[in-house]
């Protein structure tokens, strides 16, 4: 998963004015992974005829701008729907970043990867580093910032998986200990019941002997009285 060529990190074509090339193993232009799902539509920026305050007041007087309320976004539990939503929104984000990079040439570093698929050979990560930021990394002598980020994410996911396995193993041991405790308690309860039955039988036998002894004593007293 940590190898770019294994399919986790794939490259796609870049704009014509910024040719895609790798020199001495270093990224020299915008690098994106291919997004196979249908990309979302990005709304164009608003354009005004005149940006003066007076013109804005004239156009907006008497009515409020039609702004859609931003709805709260919740986690998508369904795997298929979550994958589709991730791909579509990542595609829209890529388009926005591309436009921003062309418009102002800022320092941009974009890295998107899903924890569910980052360890898979078929997993894909969305990556973009602007030429300006790449030049800054080159000047610093860091020629692999992308791989550093990716390897950090991969190591974290692997650690989480191991932690989950440890938790599962501990839970299994706890369940086994609880089962053994339950079995011991059942055996103890059975012994207590058997002991209780034994004590009851002993008590009943003693009462029977005492009753028999009392009867014999009474009979002897009657016989002695008759004589």
mmCIF file of C-alpha atoms in Angstrom:
data_model
loop_
_atom_site.group_PDB
_atom_site.id
_atom_site.type_symbol
_atom_site.label_atom_id
_atom_site.label_comp_id
_atom_site.label_asym_id
_atom_site.label_seq_id
_atom_site.Cartn_x
_atom_site.Cartn_y
_atom_site.Cartn_z
ATOM 1 C CA UNK A 1 0.000 0.000 0.000
ATOM 2 C CA UNK A 2 2.939 2.288 0.491
ATOM 3 C CA UNK A 3 4.099 2.046 -3.105
ATOM 4 C CA UNK A 4 2.833 4.602 -5.571
ATOM 5 C CA UNK A 5 3.077 2.157 -8.463
ATOM 6 C CA UNK A 6 0.994 -0.543 -6.775
ATOM 7 C CA UNK A 7 -2.265 1.190 -7.657
ATOM 8 C CA UNK A 8 -2.963 2.946 -4.373
ATOM 9 C CA UNK A 9 -1.625 6.218 -5.686
ATOM 10 C CA UNK A 10 -2.264 6.650 -9.401
ATOM 11 C CA UNK A 11 -1.601 9.603 -11.645
ATOM 12 C CA UNK A 12 -3.747 11.288 -14.247
ATOM 13 C CA UNK A 13 -3.202 13.913 -16.894
ATOM 14 C CA UNK A 14 -2.572 17.528 -15.913
ATOM 15 C CA UNK A 15 -3.308 20.797 -17.740
ATOM 16 C CA UNK A 16 -1.480 21.358 -20.993
ATOM 17 C CA UNK A 17 0.364 24.412 -19.679
ATOM 18 C CA UNK A 18 1.718 22.351 -16.768
ATOM 19 C CA UNK A 19 3.003 19.086 -18.279
ATOM 20 C CA UNK A 20 2.997 16.048 -16.022
ATOM 21 C CA UNK A 21 6.461 14.657 -15.499
ATOM 22 C CA UNK A 22 8.676 13.105 -12.853
ATOM 23 C CA UNK A 23 12.337 14.109 -12.739
ATOM 24 C CA UNK A 24 14.673 12.104 -10.494
ATOM 25 C CA UNK A 25 11.682 10.604 -8.730
ATOM 26 C CA UNK A 26 10.259 14.037 -7.796
ATOM 27 C CA UNK A 27 6.812 15.386 -8.590
ATOM 28 C CA UNK A 28 7.089 18.425 -10.854
ATOM 29 C CA UNK A 29 3.456 19.311 -11.447
ATOM 30 C CA UNK A 30 -0.086 18.827 -10.228
ATOM 31 C CA UNK A 31 -0.712 15.164 -9.532
ATOM 32 C CA UNK A 32 -4.170 13.688 -9.260
ATOM 33 C CA UNK A 33 -5.469 10.181 -9.017
ATOM 34 C CA UNK A 34 -8.057 9.165 -11.551
ATOM 35 C CA UNK A 35 -11.631 9.342 -10.343
ATOM 36 C CA UNK A 36 -13.761 6.828 -12.217
ATOM 37 C CA UNK A 37 -17.106 7.858 -10.786
ATOM 38 C CA UNK A 38 -19.162 10.645 -12.256
ATOM 39 C CA UNK A 39 -17.783 14.006 -11.162
ATOM 40 C CA UNK A 40 -20.083 16.536 -9.578
ATOM 41 C CA UNK A 41 -20.906 19.867 -11.130
ATOM 42 C CA UNK A 42 -19.092 22.868 -9.704
ATOM 43 C CA UNK A 43 -21.055 26.100 -9.840
ATOM 44 C CA UNK A 44 -19.190 28.957 -11.584
ATOM 45 C CA UNK A 45 -18.228 31.964 -9.456
ATOM 46 C CA UNK A 46 -20.668 34.868 -9.287
ATOM 47 C CA UNK A 47 -19.899 37.715 -11.666
ATOM 48 C CA UNK A 48 -21.210 41.265 -11.277
ATOM 49 C CA UNK A 49 -21.332 44.005 -13.877
ATOM 50 C CA UNK A 50 -20.129 46.511 -11.341
ATOM 51 C CA UNK A 51 -18.649 45.746 -7.952
ATOM 52 C CA UNK A 52 -19.441 49.121 -6.426
ATOM 53 C CA UNK A 53 -21.485 49.332 -3.246
ATOM 54 C CA UNK A 54 -24.132 51.464 -4.990
ATOM 55 C CA UNK A 55 -24.642 48.892 -7.724
ATOM 56 C CA UNK A 56 -24.926 46.071 -5.202
ATOM 57 C CA UNK A 57 -27.523 48.046 -3.233
ATOM 58 C CA UNK A 58 -29.571 48.704 -6.369
ATOM 59 C CA UNK A 59 -29.624 45.056 -7.368
ATOM 60 C CA UNK A 60 -30.428 43.731 -3.893
ATOM 61 C CA UNK A 61 -32.795 46.450 -2.663
ATOM 62 C CA UNK A 62 -36.222 45.081 -1.820
ATOM 63 C CA UNK A 63 -35.197 41.441 -1.824
ATOM 64 C CA UNK A 64 -32.768 39.246 0.000
ATOM 65 C CA UNK A 65 -30.237 37.118 -1.878
ATOM 66 C CA UNK A 66 -31.511 33.632 -2.512
ATOM 67 C CA UNK A 67 -29.132 31.578 -0.380
ATOM 68 C CA UNK A 68 -29.659 27.900 0.174
ATOM 69 C CA UNK A 69 -29.348 26.812 3.755
ATOM 70 C CA UNK A 70 -26.405 24.511 4.228
ATOM 71 C CA UNK A 71 -27.778 21.199 5.407
ATOM 72 C CA UNK A 72 -25.946 19.203 8.018
ATOM 73 C CA UNK A 73 -23.908 16.332 6.614
ATOM 74 C CA UNK A 74 -24.120 13.017 8.432
ATOM 75 C CA UNK A 75 -21.973 9.920 8.166
ATOM 76 C CA UNK A 76 -23.263 7.487 5.532
ATOM 77 C CA UNK A 77 -23.515 4.026 7.060
ATOM 78 C CA UNK A 78 -24.184 2.150 3.816
ATOM 79 C CA UNK A 79 -20.843 1.124 2.288
ATOM 80 C CA UNK A 80 -21.926 1.481 -1.346
ATOM 81 C CA UNK A 81 -23.614 4.841 -0.867
ATOM 82 C CA UNK A 82 -20.684 6.116 1.182
ATOM 83 C CA UNK A 83 -18.194 5.097 -1.519
ATOM 84 C CA UNK A 84 -20.253 6.802 -4.223
ATOM 85 C CA UNK A 85 -20.664 9.991 -2.193
ATOM 86 C CA UNK A 86 -16.948 10.057 -1.406
ATOM 87 C CA UNK A 87 -15.996 9.712 -5.071
ATOM 88 C CA UNK A 88 -18.440 12.383 -6.244
ATOM 89 C CA UNK A 89 -17.454 14.924 -3.601
ATOM 90 C CA UNK A 90 -13.754 14.239 -4.039
ATOM 91 C CA UNK A 91 -14.181 14.882 -7.761
ATOM 92 C CA UNK A 92 -15.854 18.222 -7.080
ATOM 93 C CA UNK A 93 -13.119 19.146 -4.646
ATOM 94 C CA UNK A 94 -10.452 18.287 -7.224
ATOM 95 C CA UNK A 95 -12.096 20.596 -9.770
ATOM 96 C CA UNK A 96 -12.179 23.440 -7.250
ATOM 97 C CA UNK A 97 -8.513 22.922 -6.376
ATOM 98 C CA UNK A 98 -7.553 22.799 -10.056
ATOM 99 C CA UNK A 99 -9.342 26.082 -10.727
ATOM 100 C CA UNK A 100 -7.791 27.710 -7.662
ATOM 101 C CA UNK A 101 -4.321 26.535 -8.677
ATOM 102 C CA UNK A 102 -4.753 28.028 -12.142
ATOM 103 C CA UNK A 103 -6.252 31.269 -10.850
ATOM 104 C CA UNK A 104 -3.760 32.244 -8.146
ATOM 105 C CA UNK A 105 -0.970 29.626 -8.130
ATOM 106 C CA UNK A 106 -0.993 29.289 -4.323
ATOM 107 C CA UNK A 107 0.661 26.735 -2.072
ATOM 108 C CA UNK A 108 -1.732 23.780 -2.154
ATOM 109 C CA UNK A 109 -1.414 20.280 -0.757
ATOM 110 C CA UNK A 110 -4.449 18.033 -1.127
ATOM 111 C CA UNK A 111 -4.481 14.436 0.072
ATOM 112 C CA UNK A 112 -7.642 12.343 0.314
ATOM 113 C CA UNK A 113 -7.683 8.636 1.138
ATOM 114 C CA UNK A 114 -10.291 6.407 2.715
ATOM 115 C CA UNK A 115 -9.239 4.351 5.763
ATOM 116 C CA UNK A 116 -11.417 1.500 4.458
ATOM 117 C CA UNK A 117 -9.414 1.136 1.247
ATOM 118 C CA UNK A 118 -6.008 2.687 1.892
ATOM 119 C CA UNK A 119 -4.413 -0.738 2.471
ATOM 120 C CA UNK A 120 -6.048 -2.281 -0.583
ATOM 121 C CA UNK A 121 -4.111 -2.689 -3.822
ATOM 122 C CA UNK A 122 -7.157 -1.334 -5.659
ATOM 123 C CA UNK A 123 -7.532 1.616 -3.303
ATOM 124 C CA UNK A 124 -7.084 5.096 -4.737
ATOM 125 C CA UNK A 125 -5.927 8.323 -3.146
ATOM 126 C CA UNK A 126 -6.592 11.820 -4.453
ATOM 127 C CA UNK A 127 -3.375 13.848 -4.378
ATOM 128 C CA UNK A 128 -2.467 17.330 -5.514
ATOM 129 C CA UNK A 129 0.608 19.410 -4.781
ATOM 130 C CA UNK A 130 0.857 22.747 -6.508
ATOM 131 C CA UNK A 131 4.035 23.670 -8.396
ATOM 132 C CA UNK A 132 4.641 26.532 -5.949
ATOM 133 C CA UNK A 133 4.555 24.223 -2.942
ATOM 134 C CA UNK A 134 6.587 21.556 -4.729
ATOM 135 C CA UNK A 135 9.275 24.168 -5.411
ATOM 136 C CA UNK A 136 9.287 25.035 -1.706
ATOM 137 C CA UNK A 137 9.734 21.370 -0.780
ATOM 138 C CA UNK A 138 12.499 21.026 -3.371
ATOM 139 C CA UNK A 139 14.312 24.022 -1.907
ATOM 140 C CA UNK A 140 14.094 22.382 1.497
ATOM 141 C CA UNK A 141 15.467 19.124 0.110
ATOM 142 C CA UNK A 142 12.243 17.197 0.725
ATOM 143 C CA UNK A 143 11.419 15.492 -2.544
ATOM 144 C CA UNK A 144 8.793 13.023 -1.302
ATOM 145 C CA UNK A 145 6.213 14.930 0.793
ATOM 146 C CA UNK A 146 3.384 12.986 -0.820
ATOM 147 C CA UNK A 147 4.793 9.623 0.201
ATOM 148 C CA UNK A 148 5.540 10.886 3.711
ATOM 149 C CA UNK A 149 1.890 11.805 4.189
ATOM 150 C CA UNK A 150 0.663 8.577 2.612
ATOM 151 C CA UNK A 151 2.974 6.365 4.659
ATOM 152 C CA UNK A 152 1.875 8.145 7.832
ATOM 153 C CA UNK A 153 -1.786 7.434 7.031
ATOM 154 C CA UNK A 154 -1.048 3.802 6.126
ATOM 155 C CA UNK A 155 0.913 3.242 9.345
ATOM 156 C CA UNK A 156 -1.923 4.718 11.392
ATOM 157 C CA UNK A 157 -4.553 2.476 9.766
ATOM 158 C CA UNK A 158 -2.396 -0.601 10.275
ATOM 159 C CA UNK A 159 -1.943 0.307 13.932
ATOM 160 C CA UNK A 160 -5.687 0.747 14.317
ATOM 161 C CA UNK A 161 -6.290 -2.687 12.799
ATOM 162 C CA UNK A 162 -3.783 -4.266 15.186
ATOM 163 C CA UNK A 163 -5.390 -2.429 18.094
ATOM 164 C CA UNK A 164 -8.796 -3.730 17.054
ATOM 165 C CA UNK A 165 -7.407 -7.262 16.857
ATOM 166 C CA UNK A 166 -5.967 -6.874 20.344
ATOM 167 C CA UNK A 167 -9.327 -5.661 21.610
ATOM 168 C CA UNK A 168 -11.072 -8.622 19.988
ATOM 169 C CA UNK A 169 -8.572 -11.017 21.581
ATOM 170 C CA UNK A 170 -9.054 -9.418 25.003
ATOM 171 C CA UNK A 171 -12.832 -9.553 24.632
ATOM 172 C CA UNK A 172 -12.570 -13.227 23.712
ATOM 173 C CA UNK A 173 -10.517 -13.912 26.833
ATOM 174 C CA UNK A 174 -13.014 -12.001 28.960
ATOM 175 C CA UNK A 175 -15.930 -13.972 27.512
ATOM 176 C CA UNK A 176 -14.080 -17.227 28.118
ATOM 177 C CA UNK A 177 -13.304 -16.253 31.719
ATOM 178 C CA UNK A 178 -16.935 -15.286 32.259
ATOM 179 C CA UNK A 179 -18.077 -18.622 30.834
ATOM 180 C CA UNK A 180 -15.684 -20.507 33.118
ATOM 181 C CA UNK A 181 -16.880 -18.478 36.105
ATOM 182 C CA UNK A 182 -20.482 -19.257 35.201
ATOM 183 C CA UNK A 183 -19.651 -22.958 34.987
ATOM 184 C CA UNK A 184 -17.920 -22.916 38.389
ATOM 185 C CA UNK A 185 -20.869 -21.084 39.941
ATOM 186 C CA UNK A 186 -23.248 -23.671 38.508
ATOM 187 C CA UNK A 187 -21.141 -26.497 39.911
ATOM 188 C CA UNK A 188 -20.997 -24.776 43.304
ATOM 189 C CA UNK A 189 -24.749 -24.282 43.246
ATOM 190 C CA UNK A 190 -25.222 -27.949 42.407
ATOM 191 C CA UNK A 191 -22.950 -28.956 45.301
ATOM 192 C CA UNK A 192 -24.827 -26.647 47.638
ATOM 193 C CA UNK A 193 -28.134 -28.144 46.546
ATOM 194 C CA UNK A 194 -26.782 -31.670 46.982
ATOM 195 C CA UNK A 195 -25.427 -30.758 50.408
ATOM 196 C CA UNK A 196 -28.747 -29.192 51.356
ATOM 197 C CA UNK A 197 -30.582 -32.345 50.284
ATOM 198 C CA UNK A 198 -28.109 -34.425 52.254
ATOM 199 C CA UNK A 199 -28.605 -32.283 55.352
ATOM 200 C CA UNK A 200 -32.366 -32.492 54.952
ATOM 201 C CA UNK A 201 -32.242 -36.274 54.617
ATOM 202 C CA UNK A 202 -29.979 -36.514 57.677
ATOM 203 C CA UNK A 203 -32.335 -34.304 59.637
ATOM 204 C CA UNK A 204 -35.350 -36.360 58.608
ATOM 205 C CA UNK A 205 -33.587 -39.613 59.530
ATOM 206 C CA UNK A 206 -32.616 -38.180 62.925
ATOM 207 C CA UNK A 207 -36.185 -37.077 63.542
ATOM 208 C CA UNK A 208 -37.415 -40.562 62.612
ATOM 209 C CA UNK A 209 -34.976 -42.202 65.028
ATOM 210 C CA UNK A 210 -35.968 -39.795 67.785
ATOM 211 C CA UNK A 211 -39.648 -40.493 67.141
ATOM 212 C CA UNK A 212 -39.031 -44.249 67.207
ATOM 213 C CA UNK A 213 -37.047 -43.916 70.435
ATOM 214 C CA UNK A 214 -39.832 -41.882 72.019
ATOM 215 C CA UNK A 215 -42.389 -44.480 70.971
ATOM 216 C CA UNK A 216 -40.353 -47.334 72.448
ATOM 217 C CA UNK A 217 -39.810 -45.397 75.661
ATOM 218 C CA UNK A 218 -43.529 -44.764 75.986
ATOM 219 C CA UNK A 219 -44.286 -48.434 75.343
ATOM 220 C CA UNK A 220 -41.812 -49.538 78.042
ATOM 221 C CA UNK A 221 -43.364 -47.133 80.511
ATOM 222 C CA UNK A 222 -46.833 -48.547 79.791
ATOM 223 C CA UNK A 223 -45.616 -52.116 80.196
ATOM 224 C CA UNK A 224 -43.972 -51.271 83.505
ATOM 225 C CA UNK A 225 -47.165 -49.587 84.727
ATOM 226 C CA UNK A 226 -49.281 -52.646 83.856
ATOM 227 C CA UNK A 227 -46.990 -54.946 85.788
#
